[in-house]
CSV table of C-alpha atoms in Angstrom, one decimal:
chain,number,residue,atom,x,y,z
A,1,MET,CA,43.8,13.9,10.4
A,2,ILE,CA,42.9,14.8,13.9
A,3,MET,CA,39.7,13.6,15.6
A,4,LYS,CA,38.3,13.8,19.1
A,5,ILE,CA,37.3,10.5,20.6
A,6,HIS,CA,34.9,10.2,23.6
A,7,VAL,CA,34.4,6.8,25.2
A,8,TYR,CA,32.1,5.6,27.9
A,9,ALA,CA,31.6,2.9,30.5
A,10,LYS,CA,33.7,-0.3,30.0
A,11,LEU,CA,35.7,1.4,27.2
A,12,LYS,CA,37.2,3.6,29.9
A,13,ASP,CA,39.1,0.4,31.1
A,14,PHE,CA,41.0,0.6,27.8
A,15,PHE,CA,41.1,4.3,26.8
A,16,SER,CA,41.0,7.8,28.3
A,17,PRO,CA,37.5,9.1,28.5
A,18,GLU,CA,38.4,11.8,26.0
A,19,PHE,CA,41.4,12.0,23.8
A,20,GLU,CA,42.7,13.3,20.4
A,21,LEU,CA,43.5,10.7,17.8
A,22,ASN,CA,45.9,11.7,15.0
A,23,ALA,CA,45.6,9.0,12.5
A,24,VAL,CA,43.9,8.1,9.2
A,25,ALA,CA,40.4,6.9,9.8
A,26,ARG,CA,38.0,7.6,6.9
A,27,ASN,CA,35.2,5.6,8.5
A,28,THR,CA,34.3,3.8,11.7
A,29,ASP,CA,35.8,0.5,10.5
A,30,GLU,CA,39.2,2.2,10.1
A,31,LEU,CA,38.7,4.1,13.3
A,32,LYS,CA,38.2,0.8,15.1
A,33,LEU,CA,41.5,-0.5,13.7
A,34,ARG,CA,43.3,2.6,14.8
A,35,LEU,CA,41.9,2.2,18.3
A,36,LEU,CA,42.9,-1.5,18.5
A,37,GLU,CA,46.5,-0.3,17.6
A,38,ILE,CA,46.3,1.7,20.8
A,39,ASN,CA,44.9,-1.2,22.9
A,40,GLU,CA,44.1,-4.5,21.3
A,41,GLY,CA,42.4,-5.7,24.5
A,42,ALA,CA,39.4,-3.6,23.6
A,43,LYS,CA,38.5,-5.9,20.7
A,44,ASN,CA,35.5,-7.6,22.2
A,45,ILE,CA,33.9,-4.5,23.6
A,46,LEU,CA,34.6,-2.4,20.5
A,47,ASP,CA,33.0,-5.1,18.3
A,48,SER,CA,29.7,-4.5,20.2
A,49,CYS,CA,29.9,-0.7,20.1
A,50,ARG,CA,28.1,1.8,17.9
A,51,PHE,CA,29.4,5.2,16.9
A,52,ALA,CA,27.8,8.6,17.1
A,53,ILE,CA,28.4,12.2,16.1
A,54,GLU,CA,26.5,14.8,18.0
A,55,GLU,CA,22.9,13.5,18.5
A,56,GLY,CA,22.9,10.7,15.8
A,57,PHE,CA,24.3,7.3,15.3
A,58,ILE,CA,26.5,6.9,12.2
A,59,ASP,CA,26.9,3.9,9.9
A,60,HIS,CA,30.2,2.2,9.1
A,61,ASP,CA,30.2,3.9,5.7
A,62,HIS,CA,29.7,7.4,7.2
A,63,LYS,CA,32.7,9.5,6.0
A,64,LEU,CA,34.7,10.9,9.0
A,65,LYS,CA,36.2,14.3,8.7
A,66,GLU,CA,39.0,16.3,10.3
A,67,ASN,CA,38.0,17.7,13.7
A,68,ASP,CA,35.0,15.4,14.1
A,69,THR,CA,34.1,14.4,17.6
A,70,VAL,CA,33.3,10.7,17.5
A,71,ILE,CA,31.4,9.1,20.4
A,72,ILE,CA,31.8,5.4,21.0
A,73,ILE,CA,28.7,3.8,22.5
A,74,PRO,CA,28.9,0.4,24.2
A,75,PRO,CA,25.7,-1.6,24.6
A,76,SER,CA,23.2,0.1,26.8
A,77,SER,CA,22.8,-1.0,30.4
A,78,GLY,CA,20.4,1.6,31.9
A,79,GLY,CA,17.4,1.0,34.1
B,1,MET,CA,1.0,28.5,11.3
B,2,ILE,CA,4.7,29.4,11.2
B,3,GLN,CA,7.0,26.8,12.8
B,4,SER,CA,10.7,26.7,13.0
B,5,SER,CA,11.7,23.8,10.9
B,6,SER,CA,15.1,23.6,12.6
B,7,SER,CA,13.7,22.8,16.0
B,8,PRO,CA,14.5,19.2,16.8
B,9,LEU,CA,11.9,18.9,19.6
B,10,PRO,CA,8.2,19.4,19.7
B,11,ALA,CA,6.7,22.3,21.6
B,12,GLU,CA,5.4,19.9,24.1
B,13,VAL,CA,7.3,16.8,25.5
B,14,ASN,CA,6.2,14.4,28.1
B,15,GLY,CA,2.8,15.9,28.0
B,16,SER,CA,4.2,19.0,29.7
B,17,PRO,CA,5.6,22.2,28.4
B,18,LEU,CA,9.0,21.7,26.9
B,19,GLY,CA,11.7,21.5,29.5
B,20,THR,CA,9.6,20.9,32.6
B,21,ILE,CA,10.9,17.4,32.9
B,22,GLN,CA,14.5,16.6,32.4
B,23,VAL,CA,14.7,13.0,31.1
B,24,ILE,CA,18.3,12.6,32.4
B,25,SER,CA,18.9,13.9,35.9
B,26,ALA,CA,22.0,14.1,38.0
B,27,LYS,CA,19.9,14.8,41.0
B,28,PRO,CA,17.8,12.2,42.9
B,29,LEU,CA,14.6,11.5,41.1
B,30,ASP,CA,11.6,13.2,42.7
B,31,ILE,CA,8.9,10.5,42.2
B,32,VAL,CA,6.3,12.6,44.0
B,33,ASP,CA,6.9,15.6,41.8
B,34,LEU,CA,6.8,13.4,38.7
B,35,LEU,CA,3.5,11.8,39.8
B,36,SER,CA,2.0,15.2,40.5
B,37,GLN,CA,2.6,16.0,36.8
B,38,ALA,CA,0.9,12.8,35.6
B,39,HIS,CA,-2.7,13.4,36.4
B,40,HIS,CA,-5.2,14.0,33.6
B,41,PRO,CA,-9.0,14.3,33.7
B,42,GLY,CA,-9.3,11.9,30.8
B,43,ALA,CA,-7.1,9.3,32.3
B,44,GLY,CA,-8.6,6.4,34.3
B,45,ALA,CA,-5.3,4.6,34.7
B,46,VAL,CA,-1.9,5.8,35.9
B,47,VAL,CA,1.0,3.3,36.0
B,48,LEU,CA,4.3,4.2,37.5
B,49,PHE,CA,7.5,2.1,37.3
B,50,SER,CA,10.5,2.8,39.5
B,51,GLY,CA,13.7,0.9,39.0
B,52,GLU,CA,15.6,0.9,42.3
B,53,VAL,CA,19.1,-0.1,43.3
B,54,ARG,CA,19.1,-3.6,44.8
B,55,ASP,CA,21.4,-4.7,47.6
B,56,SER,CA,22.7,-7.7,45.6
B,57,ASN,CA,23.1,-9.0,42.1
B,58,LYS,CA,23.6,-12.7,41.4
B,59,GLY,CA,24.8,-13.3,44.9
B,60,ARG,CA,27.3,-10.5,45.1
B,61,GLU,CA,26.6,-7.8,47.6
B,62,VAL,CA,26.2,-4.4,46.0
B,63,THR,CA,27.3,-1.3,47.8
B,64,CYS,CA,26.4,1.4,45.2
B,65,LEU,CA,25.8,2.0,41.5
B,66,GLU,CA,27.0,4.5,39.1
B,67,TYR,CA,25.3,5.5,35.9
B,68,GLU,CA,26.8,7.5,33.1
B,69,SER,CA,25.3,8.6,29.9
B,70,TYR,CA,26.1,10.3,26.6
B,71,VAL,CA,23.4,12.8,27.4
B,72,PRO,CA,22.6,14.6,24.1
B,73,LEU,CA,21.8,11.4,22.4
B,74,ALA,CA,20.1,9.8,25.4
B,75,VAL,CA,17.7,12.8,25.7
B,76,LYS,CA,16.8,12.6,22.0
B,77,ILE,CA,16.2,8.8,22.1
B,78,ILE,CA,14.1,9.0,25.3
B,79,HIS,CA,12.0,11.8,23.8
B,80,ASP,CA,11.5,9.6,20.6
B,81,ILE,CA,10.5,6.6,22.7
B,82,LEU,CA,8.0,8.6,24.7
B,83,ALA,CA,6.5,10.2,21.6
B,84,GLU,CA,6.1,6.9,19.8
B,85,ALA,CA,4.5,5.3,22.9
B,86,ARG,CA,2.1,8.3,23.3
B,87,GLU,CA,1.0,7.8,19.7
B,88,LYS,CA,0.8,4.0,19.7
B,89,TRP,CA,-1.2,3.6,22.9
B,90,GLY,CA,-3.1,7.0,22.8
B,91,LEU,CA,-1.5,7.9,26.2
B,92,LYS,CA,-2.6,11.1,27.9
B,93,VAL,CA,0.8,11.4,29.6
B,94,ALA,CA,4.1,9.7,29.2
B,95,ILE,CA,7.0,10.7,31.4
B,96,ALA,CA,10.4,9.2,31.9
B,97,GLN,CA,13.4,10.2,33.9
B,98,HIS,CA,16.8,8.4,34.3
B,99,ARG,CA,19.3,9.2,37.0
B,100,ILE,CA,23.0,9.5,36.4
B,101,GLY,CA,25.9,9.6,38.8
B,102,ARG,CA,26.4,7.6,42.0
B,103,LEU,CA,23.3,5.9,43.6
B,104,SER,CA,22.9,4.2,47.0
B,105,ILE,CA,20.8,1.1,47.7
B,106,GLY,CA,17.1,1.8,47.4
B,107,GLU,CA,17.5,5.0,45.3
B,108,SER,CA,15.5,5.2,42.1
B,109,ALA,CA,17.5,4.9,38.9
B,110,VAL,CA,14.7,5.3,36.5
B,111,VAL,CA,11.0,6.3,36.6
B,112,VAL,CA,8.4,5.8,33.9
B,113,ILE,CA,4.9,7.1,34.2
B,114,THR,CA,2.1,6.4,31.7
B,115,THR,CA,-1.5,7.4,31.9
B,116,ALA,CA,-4.4,6.3,29.6
B,117,ALA,CA,-8.1,6.1,29.5
B,118,HIS,CA,-7.9,2.4,30.4
B,119,ARG,CA,-5.4,0.4,32.3
B,120,ARG,CA,-4.3,-2.1,29.7
B,121,GLU,CA,-2.7,0.6,27.6
B,122,ALA,CA,-1.1,2.2,30.5
B,123,TYR,CA,0.6,-1.0,31.7
B,124,GLU,CA,1.6,-2.1,28.2
B,125,ALA,CA,3.1,1.2,27.2
B,126,ASN,CA,4.9,1.5,30.5
B,127,GLN,CA,6.6,-1.9,30.1
B,128,HIS,CA,7.4,-1.1,26.5
B,129,ILE,CA,9.0,2.2,27.4
B,130,ILE,CA,11.2,0.8,30.2
B,131,HIS,CA,12.3,-2.1,28.0
B,132,ARG,CA,13.4,0.3,25.3
B,133,ILE,CA,15.1,2.7,27.7
B,134,LYS,CA,17.2,-0.2,29.1
B,135,HIS,CA,18.2,-1.5,25.7
B,136,GLU,CA,18.4,1.5,23.4
B,137,VAL,CA,19.5,4.6,25.3
B,138,PRO,CA,23.2,5.3,25.8
B,139,ILE,CA,23.2,5.0,29.6
B,140,TRP,CA,25.6,2.6,31.4
B,141,LYS,CA,25.6,1.1,34.8
B,142,CYS,CA,28.6,0.3,36.9
B,143,GLU,CA,28.0,-1.9,40.0
B,144,TYR,CA,30.4,-1.5,42.9
B,145,PHE,CA,30.5,-4.6,45.1
B,146,SER,CA,31.3,-5.0,48.8
B,147,ASP,CA,34.3,-7.3,47.9
B,148,GLY,CA,35.9,-4.3,46.3
B,149,GLY,CA,35.2,-5.2,42.7
B,150,HIS,CA,33.2,-3.3,40.1
B,151,GLN,CA,31.5,-4.2,36.9
B,152,TRP,CA,30.2,-2.2,33.9
B,153,GLY,CA,27.1,-3.0,32.0
B,154,ASN,CA,25.4,-5.9,33.7
B,155,ASN,CA,21.9,-5.2,32.3
B,156,CYS,CA,19.8,-7.1,34.8
B,157,ASN,CA,19.0,-4.9,37.8
B,158,CYS,CA,15.2,-4.9,37.4
C,1,MET,CA,6.6,-20.5,68.8
C,2,ILE,CA,3.2,-19.8,70.2
C,3,GLN,CA,0.6,-18.4,67.9
C,4,SER,CA,-3.0,-17.6,68.4
C,5,SER,CA,-4.8,-20.0,66.1
C,6,SER,CA,-8.0,-17.9,66.3
C,7,SER,CA,-6.5,-14.9,64.6
C,8,PRO,CA,-8.0,-14.6,61.1
C,9,LEU,CA,-5.1,-12.4,59.9
C,10,PRO,CA,-1.4,-12.9,59.7
C,11,ALA,CA,0.9,-10.8,61.9
C,12,GLU,CA,2.0,-8.9,58.9
C,13,VAL,CA,-0.2,-7.8,56.0
C,14,ASN,CA,0.8,-5.8,53.0
C,15,GLY,CA,4.5,-6.3,54.0
C,16,SER,CA,3.9,-3.9,56.8
C,17,PRO,CA,2.9,-4.4,60.4
C,18,LEU,CA,-0.7,-5.4,60.7
C,19,GLY,CA,-3.0,-2.4,60.6
C,20,THR,CA,-0.6,0.1,59.1
C,21,ILE,CA,-2.5,0.2,55.8
C,22,GLN,CA,-6.2,0.2,55.6
C,23,VAL,CA,-7.3,-1.6,52.4
C,24,ILE,CA,-10.6,0.2,52.4
C,25,SER,CA,-10.4,3.9,53.1
C,26,ALA,CA,-13.1,6.6,53.4
C,27,LYS,CA,-10.4,9.3,53.2
C,28,PRO,CA,-8.6,10.4,50.0
C,29,LEU,CA,-5.9,7.9,49.1
C,30,ASP,CA,-2.4,9.2,50.0
C,31,ILE,CA,-0.4,7.8,47.2
C,32,VAL,CA,2.8,9.4,48.4
C,33,ASP,CA,2.5,7.8,51.8
C,34,LEU,CA,1.7,4.4,50.3
C,35,LEU,CA,4.7,4.7,48.0
C,36,SER,CA,6.9,5.6,50.9
C,37,GLN,CA,6.0,2.2,52.5
C,38,ALA,CA,6.8,0.3,49.3
C,39,HIS,CA,10.6,0.5,49.2
C,40,HIS,CA,12.6,-2.6,50.0
C,41,PRO,CA,16.4,-3.1,49.6
C,42,GLY,CA,15.9,-6.4,47.8
C,43,ALA,CA,13.4,-4.9,45.3
C,44,GLY,CA,14.7,-3.6,42.0
C,45,ALA,CA,11.3,-2.9,40.6
C,46,VAL,CA,8.4,-0.9,42.0
C,47,VAL,CA,5.1,-0.8,40.0
C,48,LEU,CA,2.3,1.5,41.1
C,49,PHE,CA,-1.2,1.5,39.6
C,50,SER,CA,-3.7,4.3,40.4
C,51,GLY,CA,-7.3,4.1,39.1
C,52,GLU,CA,-8.6,7.6,38.8
C,53,VAL,CA,-12.0,9.1,38.1
C,54,ARG,CA,-12.4,10.0,34.5
C,55,ASP,CA,-14.4,13.0,33.3
C,56,SER,CA,-16.5,10.8,30.9
C,57,ASN,CA,-17.6,7.3,30.3
C,58,LYS,CA,-18.9,6.1,26.9
C,59,GLY,CA,-19.6,9.7,25.9
C,60,ARG,CA,-21.5,10.7,29.0
C,61,GLU,CA,-19.9,13.5,31.0
C,62,VAL,CA,-19.3,12.3,34.6
C,63,THR,CA,-19.5,14.8,37.5
C,64,CYS,CA,-18.5,12.5,40.3
C,65,LEU,CA,-18.4,8.9,41.5
C,66,GLU,CA,-19.5,7.1,44.6
C,67,TYR,CA,-18.2,3.8,45.8
C,68,GLU,CA,-19.7,1.7,48.5
C,69,SER,CA,-18.5,-1.6,50.0
C,70,TYR,CA,-19.4,-4.4,52.3
C,71,VAL,CA,-16.3,-3.6,54.2
C,72,PRO,CA,-15.7,-6.7,56.4
C,73,LEU,CA,-15.8,-9.1,53.4
C,74,ALA,CA,-13.9,-6.6,51.1
C,75,VAL,CA,-11.1,-6.3,53.6
C,76,LYS,CA,-10.8,-10.1,53.9
C,77,ILE,CA,-10.8,-10.7,50.2
C,78,ILE,CA,-8.2,-8.0,49.4
C,79,HIS,CA,-5.9,-9.4,52.1
C,80,ASP,CA,-6.3,-12.8,50.5
C,81,ILE,CA,-5.6,-11.5,47.0
C,82,LEU,CA,-2.5,-9.7,48.2
C,83,ALA,CA,-1.2,-12.7,50.2
C,84,GLU,CA,-1.7,-15.0,47.2
C,85,ALA,CA,0.1,-12.6,44.9
C,86,ARG,CA,3.0,-12.1,47.3
C,87,GLU,CA,3.4,-15.9,47.4
C,88,LYS,CA,2.9,-16.5,43.7
C,89,TRP,CA,5.3,-13.8,42.4
C,90,GLY,CA,7.7,-13.7,45.4
C,91,LEU,CA,6.9,-10.1,45.9
C,92,LYS,CA,8.8,-8.0,48.5
C,93,VAL,CA,5.8,-5.7,49.0
C,94,ALA,CA,2.1,-5.9,47.9
C,95,ILE,CA,-0.1,-3.0,48.9
C,96,ALA,CA,-3.7,-2.2,47.9
C,97,GLN,CA,-6.1,0.5,49.0
C,98,HIS,CA,-9.6,1.2,47.7
C,99,ARG,CA,-11.5,4.4,48.4
C,100,ILE,CA,-15.1,4.5,49.3
C,101,GLY,CA,-17.5,7.4,49.4
C,102,ARG,CA,-17.9,10.2,46.9
C,103,LEU,CA,-15.0,11.1,44.6
C,104,SER,CA,-14.4,14.0,42.3
C,105,ILE,CA,-12.8,13.8,38.8
C,106,GLY,CA,-9.1,13.0,39.0
C,107,GLU,CA,-9.2,11.5,42.5
C,108,SER,CA,-7.7,8.1,43.0
C,109,ALA,CA,-10.3,5.3,43.5
C,110,VAL,CA,-7.8,2.5,44.0
C,111,VAL,CA,-4.0,2.1,44.4
C,112,VAL,CA,-2.0,-1.1,44.0
C,113,ILE,CA,1.8,-1.2,44.6
C,114,THR,CA,3.9,-4.2,44.0
C,115,THR,CA,7.7,-4.6,44.4
C,116,ALA,CA,9.9,-7.5,43.3
C,117,ALA,CA,13.5,-8.2,42.6
C,118,HIS,CA,12.8,-7.9,38.8
C,119,ARG,CA,10.2,-5.9,36.9
C,120,ARG,CA,8.3,-8.7,35.1
C,121,GLU,CA,7.0,-10.0,38.4
C,122,ALA,CA,6.1,-6.6,39.7
C,123,TYR,CA,4.1,-5.7,36.5
C,124,GLU,CA,2.4,-9.1,36.3
C,125,ALA,CA,1.4,-9.2,39.9
C,126,ASN,CA,0.1,-5.6,39.8
C,127,GLN,CA,-2.2,-6.3,36.9
C,128,HIS,CA,-3.4,-9.5,38.5
C,129,ILE,CA,-4.2,-7.8,41.8
C,130,ILE,CA,-6.2,-4.9,40.2
C,131,HIS,CA,-8.1,-7.3,38.0
C,132,ARG,CA,-9.1,-9.4,41.0
C,133,ILE,CA,-10.0,-6.4,43.1
C,134,LYS,CA,-12.3,-5.1,40.3
C,135,HIS,CA,-14.0,-8.4,39.8
C,136,GLU,CA,-14.1,-10.2,43.2
C,137,VAL,CA,-14.3,-7.6,46.0
C,138,PRO,CA,-17.7,-6.4,47.2
C,139,ILE,CA,-17.2,-2.8,46.1
C,140,TRP,CA,-19.6,-1.0,43.9
C,141,LYS,CA,-19.4,2.2,41.8
C,142,CYS,CA,-22.1,4.6,41.1
C,143,GLU,CA,-21.5,7.2,38.4
C,144,TYR,CA,-23.3,10.5,38.5
C,145,PHE,CA,-23.6,12.2,35.1
C,146,SER,CA,-23.9,15.9,34.2
C,147,ASP,CA,-27.3,15.1,32.6
C,148,GLY,CA,-28.7,14.3,36.1
C,149,GLY,CA,-28.7,10.6,35.8
C,150,HIS,CA,-26.8,8.0,37.7
C,151,GLN,CA,-25.8,4.4,37.2
C,152,TRP,CA,-24.6,1.7,39.4
C,153,GLY,CA,-22.0,-0.9,38.6
C,154,ASN,CA,-20.6,0.0,35.2
C,155,ASN,CA,-17.3,-1.9,35.6
C,156,CYS,CA,-15.2,-0.1,33.0
C,157,ASN,CA,-13.6,2.9,34.5
C,158,CYS,CA,-10.0,1.9,33.9
D,1,MET,CA,-38.7,-16.4,61.2
D,2,ILE,CA,-37.0,-13.0,61.4
D,3,MET,CA,-33.8,-12.1,59.5
D,4,LYS,CA,-31.9,-8.9,58.9
D,5,ILE,CA,-31.2,-8.1,55.2
D,6,HIS,CA,-28.5,-5.7,54.0
D,7,VAL,CA,-28.4,-4.8,50.4
D,8,TYR,CA,-26.0,-2.7,48.4
D,9,ALA,CA,-25.5,-0.7,45.2
D,10,LYS,CA,-28.2,-1.3,42.5
D,11,LEU,CA,-30.3,-3.4,44.9
D,12,LYS,CA,-31.0,-0.1,46.8
D,13,ASP,CA,-33.2,0.9,43.8
D,14,PHE,CA,-35.5,-2.0,44.9
D,15,PHE,CA,-35.1,-2.4,48.6
D,16,SER,CA,-34.2,-0.4,51.7
D,17,PRO,CA,-30.5,-0.7,52.5
D,18,GLU,CA,-31.3,-2.6,55.7
D,19,PHE,CA,-34.5,-4.1,56.7
D,20,GLU,CA,-36.0,-7.0,58.8
D,21,LEU,CA,-37.7,-9.8,56.9
D,22,ASN,CA,-40.3,-11.8,58.7
D,23,ALA,CA,-40.9,-14.8,56.4
D,24,VAL,CA,-39.9,-18.5,56.0
D,25,ALA,CA,-36.6,-18.7,54.1
D,26,ARG,CA,-34.6,-21.7,54.9
D,27,ASN,CA,-31.9,-21.1,52.3
D,28,THR,CA,-30.9,-18.4,49.8
D,29,ASP,CA,-33.2,-19.8,47.1
D,30,GLU,CA,-36.2,-19.3,49.3
D,31,LEU,CA,-34.9,-15.9,50.5
D,32,LYS,CA,-34.7,-14.8,46.9
D,33,LEU,CA,-38.4,-15.8,46.3
D,34,ARG,CA,-39.4,-13.9,49.5
D,35,LEU,CA,-37.5,-10.8,48.2
D,36,LEU,CA,-39.2,-11.0,44.8
D,37,GLU,CA,-42.6,-11.0,46.6
D,38,ILE,CA,-41.6,-7.6,47.9
D,39,ASN,CA,-40.3,-6.3,44.6
D,40,GLU,CA,-40.5,-8.5,41.5
D,41,GLY,CA,-38.5,-5.8,39.5
D,42,ALA,CA,-35.4,-7.0,41.3
D,43,LYS,CA,-35.3,-10.4,39.5
D,44,ASN,CA,-32.5,-9.6,37.0
D,45,ILE,CA,-30.2,-8.1,39.6
D,46,LEU,CA,-31.0,-10.7,42.3
D,47,ASP,CA,-30.2,-13.5,39.8
D,48,SER,CA,-26.6,-12.2,39.5
D,49,CYS,CA,-26.1,-11.6,43.3
D,50,ARG,CA,-24.3,-13.7,45.8
D,51,PHE,CA,-25.1,-14.0,49.5
D,52,ALA,CA,-22.9,-13.6,52.5
D,53,ILE,CA,-23.0,-13.8,56.3
D,54,GLU,CA,-20.4,-11.9,58.2
D,55,GLU,CA,-17.1,-12.3,56.3
D,56,GLY,CA,-18.0,-15.3,54.1
D,57,PHE,CA,-20.1,-16.1,51.1
D,58,ILE,CA,-22.8,-18.8,51.6
D,59,ASP,CA,-24.0,-21.4,49.1
D,60,HIS,CA,-27.6,-21.9,48.1
D,61,ASP,CA,-27.8,-24.9,50.4
D,62,HIS,CA,-26.5,-23.1,53.5
D,63,LYS,CA,-29.2,-23.3,56.2
D,64,LEU,CA,-30.4,-19.9,57.2
D,65,LYS,CA,-31.3,-19.3,60.9
D,66,GLU,CA,-33.5,-17.0,62.9
D,67,ASN,CA,-31.7,-13.7,63.5
D,68,ASP,CA,-29.2,-14.2,60.8
D,69,THR,CA,-28.0,-11.0,59.1
D,70,VAL,CA,-27.8,-11.8,55.4
D,71,ILE,CA,-25.8,-9.6,53.1
D,72,ILE,CA,-26.8,-9.5,49.4
D,73,ILE,CA,-23.8,-8.9,47.1
D,74,PRO,CA,-24.3,-7.6,43.6
D,75,PRO,CA,-21.5,-8.2,41.0
D,76,SER,CA,-18.4,-6.2,41.9
D,77,SER,CA,-17.7,-2.9,40.2
D,78,GLY,CA,-14.7,-1.5,42.0
D,79,GLY,CA,-11.6,-0.1,40.6
């Protein structure tokens, strides 16, 4: 199962801004585990992140699909 | 009246024809131009907020800032915030624009303009909008310090 | 340091060299020019208020307004209000300018600009200053209505 | 005793904007009575006015002098 992952801000200290993930992740909880397998140092920041697809946030029970592009959204710090 | 039900945006945003004002801008914010779009004959009160890059944060000297954003979602959320504020406070105009990219000291990172018949509504709505933009919109700040360090996401510039 | 004790004004008002900004103006207010004087590298927040002439008041259609002022006292009181606000909220800049004479719909009657390190102070001080200007400064408004009538001193424009 | 009187705003519906008053008025209470002798219709507005000389407000016990210019200040309505 291949997904595209886009990360922003502090997450870029742990991951490439955009990369392909080839792993089983049926929802965002599982996706989080797969990402921690890549870099466990991201635990704190990942725990405070939300996930989005296109223009909408998704819940932890949203079913991820092959070829989804998942956006990982750290807490806002605009303004 | 026939309307496309698939259109995610109203025909008018920010009180201006759709698309006139980009809520996320990679170019320096043109406060004068934004203000010129905020006048309304029924509005007795115009409130403008500009959040600008300070030269220090908690004692550390700042040399510049960088903002990045997940733009499609940021645009949608800012439009929603403005529409809700326009409705709640009966605003004549509600405009917001947030800069992305690298900013120098003194540059404006975000501008919010509200106009209403009376000033209480214009002030309240303005504060509400900037609070929500800072806390809900996927925009992130990175501060670069004169000591060579940098830091993401310190949400206290203004 | 030698200072003239007879000078009734500080060497600096409005955060600008004395005399740069006239707090009472018979000419149209230049908001852009005033804003350009309000930037400060230590200020993260700029709040601007503009009180503008509305096209109606309590259902009566307004054609124009006229403001008159007892200028010497008005200038003194506005300077006092700004100095107190600058002190109380630690403002970097506090500017106010009130128009006198005849104004058309949409023209700005009064502008207040405050800048501070953080936005809460800039908003609070701005609201405080405009409230005091409206209630304490010898400036009077006359509304001219489309039905031919006029009325002095209806203190509710914005 | 001659004083100069300047009035503003709604007071101009009752008095000339600037005029000379030749009457005994040792303080602002007495000045108000002299002004009502000229136009009693001004009572309501005069009761809500303050008085000033040059750049300062004066109290009702401030002693008025020959040749003073007294400014009569209706309630503010700026903004």
